[in-house]
Amino acid sequence: MAHQWRGIITEYRERLPFGPEVSPVTLLEGGTPLVPAPAIGAKIGAEVWVKVEGANPTGSFKDRGMTSAITQVAQTDTKIVACASTGNTSASAAAYAVAAGLECAVVLPAGKIAAGKLAQAIVHNAKLVAVDGNFDDCLRIVRELTESHPVALVNSVNPYRLQGQKTAAFEIVDALGDAPDIHVLPVGNAGNITAYWMGYCEYAGKTTSASMEDSAARLEPKASKVPQMWGVQAWGAAPLVVGHPVSDPETVATAIRIGNPASWQYAEEARDNSGGWIDRVTDEQILAAQALLAAEVGVFVEPASAASVAGLLQAGAAGKVPAGAKIVCTVTGNGLKDTATALGERELDFTPIAPTVAAAVEVLGL
Ligand SMILES: *Cc1c(COP(=O)(O)O)cnc(C)c1O
């Protein structure tokens, strides 16, 4: 095995808060594909790539933050980690807890978790608590719980999560040779937009208020510029767009069904200091972008992930995309986690045919 990606801590340790003595708790996350998406680029007159974070070990970008958060917990005496989750954080926390030999408790909004994500938490033996409430209620509960009990919080309010997640920006710059002009991503609890902005800034020799240490001052810059950060929320869960918390967030994109983002200020900093914006798209636009990514790019993503592409297409239609711009969209999670939503209202006819070639040829219209 001459070459295998070694996971984000080993690949980027000099820019992470882990000394050489720390052995990572890793499932070899990161190193995900940056896939050209000419079918999207052609629609808006730009050069577009999608960063396919569904290719991580548990199928979402959460693994980047989880290797970092759980590696830190593994340095301590704490034996239990806990998180609130719309699904992917719990899937990732449960898997990395297994790798670390820790217990994992997850607090979930009842009935609002995609089946695949719930299955992941179950097979990795997490302890599940379903709450009659939304994600924001779950986060409030685990925050209080972890303050009063010997349990480590691994939501993105844990700064180690963002440290891991910033490596996606490093990978993009490493792949393209410099930062893109624009980076577009879905925004829920707003940890990821914070982390990407931190990653792009640190690679360009700058720090942000979310930065933990001054690697930018120690190391040579790897990028000559930073991108504009474009954030996309779902219409019914768009607190950063409407400017106040939303008490009953609603969207088909359950991973961004969040009414009071924990990293609110950091997200505004990323938006304002990059000259970008945060906008919202409808569920219809999200599902259309999901279908487009599947049928014209070849990448199957979950609904929340498609919000980035939906927001980019909306900006293109409004004339807000500079001609020929280099644009990266993060597609945050794997479509296989939520096949029910993807298939939705489609009419599927699986009436069996006679076991003959002739019958197959007839059905296929050949
Ligand atoms: C967690 C998640 C998001 C939202 O990221 P935030 O950091 O909460 O803004 C978007 N898409 C998917 C698939 C996720 O799992």
Short mmCIF file of C-alpha atoms and ligand atoms in Angstrom, two decimals:
data_model
loop_
_atom_site.label_atom_id
_atom_site.label_comp_id
_atom_site.label_asym_id
_atom_site.label_seq_id
_atom_site.Cartn_x
_atom_site.Cartn_y
_atom_site.Cartn_z
CA MET A 1 0.00 0.00 0.00
CA ALA A 2 2.28 2.75 -1.24
CA HIS A 3 -0.23 5.58 -1.18
CA GLN A 4 -3.27 5.88 0.98
CA TRP A 5 -4.80 9.14 2.15
CA ARG A 6 -3.95 9.25 5.87
CA GLY A 7 -6.90 11.21 7.28
CA ILE A 8 -7.03 14.95 7.84
CA ILE A 9 -5.04 15.14 11.08
CA THR A 10 -2.00 13.40 9.63
CA GLU A 11 -2.29 15.20 6.30
CA TYR A 12 -2.66 18.69 7.84
CA ARG A 13 -1.27 18.36 11.37
CA GLU A 14 0.93 21.45 11.15
CA ARG A 15 -2.21 23.57 10.78
CA LEU A 16 -4.21 21.73 13.46
CA PRO A 17 -4.02 21.94 17.28
CA PHE A 18 -2.38 18.49 17.64
CA GLY A 19 1.28 18.02 18.39
CA PRO A 20 3.32 15.18 16.88
CA GLU A 21 2.76 13.04 20.01
CA VAL A 22 -1.03 12.84 19.53
CA SER A 23 -2.25 9.75 17.69
CA PRO A 24 -5.42 10.55 15.77
CA VAL A 25 -8.74 8.76 16.18
CA THR A 26 -9.41 8.47 12.49
CA LEU A 27 -11.41 6.56 9.88
CA LEU A 28 -9.21 8.17 7.20
CA GLU A 29 -11.73 10.91 6.45
CA GLY A 30 -11.10 13.73 3.98
CA GLY A 31 -9.31 13.54 0.64
CA THR A 32 -12.74 13.75 -0.98
CA PRO A 33 -13.28 14.25 -4.73
CA LEU A 34 -13.47 17.75 -6.21
CA VAL A 35 -15.56 16.92 -9.25
CA PRO A 36 -15.93 19.24 -12.25
CA ALA A 37 -19.60 19.96 -12.91
CA PRO A 38 -19.77 21.40 -16.45
CA ALA A 39 -23.51 20.76 -16.59
CA ILE A 40 -23.98 23.30 -13.81
CA GLY A 41 -21.29 25.66 -15.06
CA ALA A 42 -22.93 25.84 -18.50
CA LYS A 43 -26.19 27.05 -16.97
CA ILE A 44 -24.57 30.07 -15.30
CA GLY A 45 -21.54 30.81 -17.48
CA ALA A 46 -18.97 29.83 -14.86
CA GLU A 47 -16.48 27.06 -14.02
CA VAL A 48 -18.04 24.90 -11.32
CA TRP A 49 -16.75 22.07 -9.16
CA VAL A 50 -18.54 20.12 -6.46
CA LYS A 51 -16.66 19.02 -3.34
CA VAL A 52 -18.24 15.62 -2.70
CA GLU A 53 -18.30 15.33 1.08
CA GLY A 54 -20.66 12.38 0.90
CA ALA A 55 -17.53 10.38 0.08
CA ASN A 56 -16.37 10.59 3.72
CA PRO A 57 -16.45 7.40 5.84
CA THR A 58 -19.91 8.02 7.33
CA GLY A 59 -21.17 9.87 4.28
CA SER A 60 -20.92 13.53 5.33
CA PHE A 61 -18.41 16.28 6.08
CA LYS A 62 -19.10 15.80 9.80
CA ASP A 63 -16.29 13.21 9.84
CA ARG A 64 -13.66 15.95 9.39
CA GLY A 65 -14.81 17.64 12.57
CA MET A 66 -15.38 14.40 14.41
CA THR A 67 -11.85 13.00 13.96
CA SER A 68 -10.63 16.24 15.48
CA ALA A 69 -13.18 16.48 18.33
CA ILE A 70 -12.88 12.82 19.31
CA THR A 71 -9.08 12.84 19.08
CA GLN A 72 -9.13 15.69 21.60
CA VAL A 73 -11.57 13.84 23.91
CA ALA A 74 -9.37 10.73 23.70
CA GLN A 75 -6.55 12.79 25.29
CA THR A 76 -8.73 13.27 28.40
CA ASP A 77 -10.35 11.02 31.03
CA THR A 78 -13.84 11.51 29.60
CA LYS A 79 -15.44 8.24 28.48
CA ILE A 80 -18.70 9.49 26.98
CA VAL A 81 -19.37 11.91 24.13
CA ALA A 82 -22.75 13.44 23.35
CA CYS A 83 -24.32 15.45 20.57
CA ALA A 84 -27.56 16.91 19.34
CA SER A 85 -28.10 16.02 15.74
CA THR A 86 -30.26 16.34 12.66
CA GLY A 87 -28.73 12.95 11.74
CA ASN A 88 -25.24 13.27 10.31
CA THR A 89 -23.49 14.45 13.45
CA SER A 90 -24.88 11.46 15.34
CA ALA A 91 -23.87 9.05 12.57
CA SER A 92 -20.35 10.43 12.64
CA ALA A 93 -20.03 10.74 16.43
CA ALA A 94 -21.25 7.16 16.84
CA ALA A 95 -18.70 5.80 14.36
CA TYR A 96 -15.74 7.76 15.74
CA ALA A 97 -16.73 6.83 19.30
CA VAL A 98 -16.42 3.20 18.21
CA ALA A 99 -12.98 3.90 16.76
CA ALA A 100 -11.94 5.59 20.03
CA GLY A 101 -13.53 3.05 22.37
CA LEU A 102 -15.86 5.68 23.85
CA GLU A 103 -19.60 5.66 24.59
CA CYS A 104 -21.81 7.91 22.50
CA ALA A 105 -25.14 9.50 23.41
CA VAL A 106 -27.21 11.24 20.75
CA VAL A 107 -30.19 13.54 21.22
CA LEU A 108 -32.41 13.74 18.15
CA PRO A 109 -35.62 15.51 17.12
CA ALA A 110 -38.21 12.69 17.02
CA GLY A 111 -39.44 11.80 13.54
CA LYS A 112 -37.15 14.26 11.74
CA ILE A 113 -34.13 12.06 11.06
CA ALA A 114 -33.61 10.41 7.67
CA ALA A 115 -33.78 6.62 7.94
CA GLY A 116 -30.22 5.99 6.77
CA LYS A 117 -28.75 8.33 9.37
CA LEU A 118 -30.78 6.78 12.16
CA ALA A 119 -29.59 3.36 11.02
CA GLN A 120 -25.99 4.52 11.30
CA ALA A 121 -26.37 5.68 14.92
CA ILE A 122 -28.08 2.38 15.75
CA VAL A 123 -25.54 0.04 14.13
CA HIS A 124 -22.66 1.91 15.77
CA ASN A 125 -24.37 1.30 19.13
CA ALA A 126 -25.02 4.89 20.15
CA LYS A 127 -27.49 5.53 22.95
CA LEU A 128 -30.43 7.33 21.33
CA VAL A 129 -32.75 9.86 22.92
CA ALA A 130 -35.63 11.13 20.77
CA VAL A 131 -36.97 14.53 21.79
CA ASP A 132 -40.42 15.91 21.12
CA GLY A 133 -38.90 19.14 19.79
CA ASN A 134 -36.57 20.44 17.09
CA PHE A 135 -32.78 20.49 16.72
CA ASP A 136 -32.45 23.72 18.66
CA ASP A 137 -34.19 22.07 21.65
CA CYS A 138 -31.85 19.07 21.35
CA LEU A 139 -28.76 21.29 21.32
CA ARG A 140 -29.95 23.17 24.40
CA ILE A 141 -30.46 19.85 26.21
CA VAL A 142 -27.01 18.43 25.40
CA ARG A 143 -25.32 21.70 26.22
CA GLU A 144 -26.81 21.66 29.72
CA LEU A 145 -26.26 17.92 30.07
CA THR A 146 -22.58 18.13 29.19
CA GLU A 147 -22.04 21.09 31.54
CA SER A 148 -23.40 19.13 34.50
CA HIS A 149 -22.10 15.62 33.72
CA PRO A 150 -18.73 14.06 32.77
CA VAL A 151 -19.71 13.96 29.13
CA ALA A 152 -17.93 15.74 26.25
CA LEU A 153 -19.97 17.79 23.81
CA VAL A 154 -19.05 17.10 20.16
CA ASN A 155 -21.40 19.48 18.37
CA SER A 156 -19.81 22.21 16.26
CA VAL A 157 -19.86 24.58 19.25
CA ASN A 158 -16.86 22.43 20.24
CA PRO A 159 -14.03 24.42 18.60
CA TYR A 160 -12.14 21.23 17.65
CA ARG A 161 -14.97 20.38 15.23
CA LEU A 162 -14.34 23.52 13.21
CA GLN A 163 -10.60 22.87 13.26
CA GLY A 164 -11.17 19.58 11.47
CA GLN A 165 -13.76 20.95 9.10
CA LYS A 166 -11.50 23.77 7.88
CA THR A 167 -9.34 21.16 6.10
CA ALA A 168 -11.89 20.92 3.28
CA ALA A 169 -10.84 24.43 2.22
CA PHE A 170 -7.19 23.33 2.32
CA GLU A 171 -7.96 20.39 0.03
CA ILE A 172 -9.73 22.65 -2.47
CA VAL A 173 -6.80 25.06 -2.65
CA ASP A 174 -4.37 22.15 -2.91
CA ALA A 175 -6.41 20.73 -5.82
CA LEU A 176 -6.99 23.98 -7.74
CA GLY A 177 -3.62 25.59 -7.01
CA ASP A 178 -5.31 28.64 -5.43
CA ALA A 179 -8.60 29.57 -3.81
CA PRO A 180 -11.66 29.69 -6.09
CA ASP A 181 -13.40 33.03 -6.68
CA ILE A 182 -16.58 31.92 -4.94
CA HIS A 183 -17.41 29.15 -2.48
CA VAL A 184 -21.06 28.14 -2.03
CA LEU A 185 -22.36 25.95 0.77
CA PRO A 186 -25.53 25.08 2.67
CA VAL A 187 -25.90 26.71 6.08
CA GLY A 188 -27.69 25.12 9.03
CA ASN A 189 -26.02 25.52 12.40
CA ALA A 190 -23.37 27.56 10.50
CA GLY A 191 -20.34 25.63 11.72
CA ASN A 192 -19.22 24.65 8.26
CA ILE A 193 -19.29 28.12 6.69
CA THR A 194 -17.27 29.28 9.70
CA ALA A 195 -14.78 26.44 9.22
CA TYR A 196 -14.34 26.95 5.47
CA TRP A 197 -13.78 30.67 5.93
CA MET A 198 -11.20 29.93 8.62
CA GLY A 199 -9.48 27.40 6.34
CA TYR A 200 -9.35 29.73 3.35
CA CYS A 201 -8.10 32.62 5.48
CA GLU A 202 -5.40 30.58 7.21
CA TYR A 203 -4.15 29.26 3.86
CA ALA A 204 -3.93 32.87 2.67
CA GLY A 205 -1.90 33.86 5.75
CA LYS A 206 -4.75 35.43 7.75
CA THR A 207 -6.71 34.49 10.85
CA THR A 208 -10.41 34.75 11.72
CA SER A 209 -12.07 35.12 15.10
CA ALA A 210 -12.79 31.37 15.06
CA SER A 211 -9.08 30.54 14.60
CA MET A 212 -7.53 28.67 17.56
CA GLU A 213 -3.90 29.47 17.02
CA ASP A 214 -1.82 31.46 14.64
CA SER A 215 -0.69 28.87 12.09
CA ALA A 216 -1.03 31.62 9.50
CA ALA A 217 1.83 33.51 11.16
CA ARG A 218 4.07 30.41 11.38
CA LEU A 219 3.60 28.96 7.91
CA GLU A 220 3.97 30.18 4.35
CA PRO A 221 0.66 31.10 2.69
CA LYS A 222 -0.61 28.56 0.16
CA ALA A 223 -3.24 30.78 -1.46
CA SER A 224 -2.98 34.27 -2.96
CA LYS A 225 -6.57 35.21 -2.12
CA VAL A 226 -9.77 34.12 -0.35
CA PRO A 227 -13.10 33.40 -2.04
CA GLN A 228 -16.41 35.15 -1.53
CA MET A 229 -18.47 32.96 0.79
CA TRP A 230 -22.01 32.38 -0.42
CA GLY A 231 -24.25 30.65 2.12
CA VAL A 232 -27.58 29.06 1.30
CA GLN A 233 -30.40 28.33 3.75
CA ALA A 234 -33.75 26.63 3.25
CA TRP A 235 -36.72 28.97 2.87
CA GLY A 236 -38.48 27.81 6.05
CA ALA A 237 -35.27 27.69 8.09
CA ALA A 238 -33.45 30.86 7.12
CA PRO A 239 -32.69 32.79 10.33
CA LEU A 240 -29.53 34.33 8.89
CA VAL A 241 -31.51 35.70 5.94
CA VAL A 242 -34.49 37.05 7.88
CA GLY A 243 -32.21 38.34 10.65
CA HIS A 244 -33.78 36.64 13.67
CA PRO A 245 -34.18 33.09 15.03
CA VAL A 246 -36.97 31.02 13.51
CA SER A 247 -38.96 29.14 16.17
CA ASP A 248 -40.50 26.45 13.93
CA PRO A 249 -37.96 25.75 11.20
CA GLU A 250 -39.37 23.59 8.41
CA THR A 251 -37.76 22.13 5.29
CA VAL A 252 -37.40 18.86 3.42
CA ALA A 253 -33.65 19.33 3.89
CA THR A 254 -33.56 17.99 7.46
CA ALA A 255 -29.80 18.55 7.88
CA ILE A 256 -30.33 22.33 7.72
CA ARG A 257 -33.65 22.42 9.58
CA ILE A 258 -32.25 24.74 12.26
CA GLY A 259 -33.83 27.94 13.55
CA ASN A 260 -31.12 29.40 15.77
CA PRO A 261 -27.62 28.65 14.43
CA ALA A 262 -24.93 28.30 17.10
CA SER A 263 -22.26 29.93 14.90
CA TRP A 264 -24.45 32.88 13.92
CA GLN A 265 -21.84 35.62 14.43
CA TYR A 266 -19.07 33.65 12.76
CA ALA A 267 -21.29 33.07 9.73
CA GLU A 268 -21.96 36.79 9.44
CA GLU A 269 -18.23 37.43 9.73
CA ALA A 270 -17.55 34.97 6.89
CA ARG A 271 -20.25 36.60 4.77
CA ASP A 272 -19.22 40.20 5.43
CA ASN A 273 -15.44 39.88 5.45
CA SER A 274 -15.49 37.87 2.22
CA GLY A 275 -17.87 40.22 0.41
CA GLY A 276 -20.35 37.37 0.07
CA TRP A 277 -23.97 36.83 1.01
CA ILE A 278 -26.41 34.36 2.58
CA ASP A 279 -29.66 33.73 0.74
CA ARG A 280 -32.46 31.17 0.83
CA VAL A 281 -34.04 28.72 -1.60
CA THR A 282 -37.33 26.82 -1.55
CA ASP A 283 -37.71 23.08 -1.02
CA GLU A 284 -38.72 22.80 -4.70
CA GLN A 285 -35.45 24.42 -5.76
CA ILE A 286 -33.51 22.11 -3.43
CA LEU A 287 -35.15 18.97 -4.84
CA ALA A 288 -34.66 20.19 -8.42
CA ALA A 289 -30.95 20.78 -7.74
CA GLN A 290 -30.67 17.34 -6.13
CA ALA A 291 -32.22 15.78 -9.26
CA LEU A 292 -29.92 17.83 -11.53
CA LEU A 293 -26.79 16.76 -9.65
CA ALA A 294 -27.87 13.13 -9.93
CA ALA A 295 -29.01 13.18 -13.55
CA GLU A 296 -26.51 15.60 -15.13
CA VAL A 297 -23.38 15.50 -12.96
CA GLY A 298 -23.55 11.91 -11.65
CA VAL A 299 -23.41 12.74 -7.95
CA PHE A 300 -26.21 11.67 -5.61
CA VAL A 301 -26.44 14.03 -2.64
CA GLU A 302 -28.88 14.47 0.19
CA PRO A 303 -31.35 17.38 0.01
CA ALA A 304 -29.46 19.77 2.32
CA SER A 305 -26.37 19.35 0.15
CA ALA A 306 -28.25 20.39 -2.96
CA ALA A 307 -29.09 23.74 -1.36
CA SER A 308 -25.64 25.00 -2.38
CA VAL A 309 -26.28 24.26 -6.05
CA ALA A 310 -29.85 25.57 -5.83
CA GLY A 311 -28.53 28.83 -4.40
CA LEU A 312 -25.90 29.08 -7.11
CA LEU A 313 -28.46 28.53 -9.88
CA GLN A 314 -30.71 31.15 -8.31
CA ALA A 315 -27.82 33.63 -8.18
CA GLY A 316 -27.01 32.82 -11.81
CA ALA A 317 -30.59 33.48 -12.88
CA ALA A 318 -30.46 36.81 -11.04
CA GLY A 319 -27.29 37.81 -12.92
CA LYS A 320 -25.16 37.68 -9.77
CA VAL A 321 -22.51 35.24 -11.07
CA PRO A 322 -19.48 36.92 -12.70
CA ALA A 323 -18.76 35.44 -16.14
CA GLY A 324 -16.14 32.69 -16.04
CA ALA A 325 -15.83 32.71 -12.24
CA LYS A 326 -14.24 29.67 -10.58
CA ILE A 327 -16.83 28.36 -8.16
CA VAL A 328 -16.80 25.45 -5.71
CA CYS A 329 -20.04 24.14 -4.23
CA THR A 330 -19.79 21.88 -1.20
CA VAL A 331 -22.23 19.02 -1.44
CA THR A 332 -22.25 18.03 2.19
CA GLY A 333 -23.78 14.56 2.45
CA ASN A 334 -24.54 11.34 0.60
CA GLY A 335 -27.88 10.82 -1.13
CA LEU A 336 -28.07 7.22 0.07
CA LYS A 337 -28.86 8.44 3.57
CA ASP A 338 -32.32 9.61 2.53
CA THR A 339 -33.63 7.72 -0.47
CA ALA A 340 -37.25 8.29 0.54
CA THR A 341 -37.02 12.03 -0.07
CA ALA A 342 -35.07 11.59 -3.29
CA LEU A 343 -37.66 9.22 -4.75
CA GLY A 344 -40.48 11.34 -3.38
CA GLU A 345 -43.44 11.53 -5.70
CA ARG A 346 -41.83 9.66 -8.56
CA GLU A 347 -44.06 7.03 -10.09
CA LEU A 348 -42.12 3.80 -10.26
CA ASP A 349 -43.38 0.87 -12.26
CA PHE A 350 -41.65 -2.37 -11.35
CA THR A 351 -44.28 -4.71 -12.77
CA PRO A 352 -42.30 -7.90 -13.47
CA ILE A 353 -41.97 -9.12 -17.04
CA ALA A 354 -41.74 -12.65 -18.39
CA PRO A 355 -38.12 -13.97 -18.02
CA THR A 356 -37.27 -13.55 -21.71
CA VAL A 357 -35.02 -11.22 -23.71
CA ALA A 358 -37.93 -10.33 -25.93
CA ALA A 359 -39.96 -9.03 -23.00
CA ALA A 360 -36.97 -6.98 -21.73
CA VAL A 361 -36.41 -5.53 -25.21
CA GLU A 362 -40.05 -4.50 -25.37
CA VAL A 363 -39.95 -2.71 -21.99
CA LEU A 364 -36.69 -0.95 -22.91
CA GLY A 365 -38.07 0.13 -26.26
CA LEU A 366 -34.99 -1.14 -28.12
C1 LIG B 1 -24.57 19.35 9.17
C2 LIG B 1 -24.98 19.44 7.75
C3 LIG B 1 -25.21 20.66 7.10
C4 LIG B 1 -25.17 21.97 7.82
O1 LIG B 1 -23.90 22.34 8.26
P1 LIG B 1 -23.75 23.43 9.43
O2 LIG B 1 -22.34 23.36 9.81
O3 LIG B 1 -24.69 22.99 10.51
O4 LIG B 1 -24.15 24.73 8.84
C5 LIG B 1 -25.51 20.66 5.76
N1 LIG B 1 -25.62 19.51 5.07
C6 LIG B 1 -25.41 18.31 5.66
C7 LIG B 1 -25.55 17.08 4.84
C8 LIG B 1 -25.08 18.25 7.00
O5 LIG B 1 -24.89 17.05 7.57
#
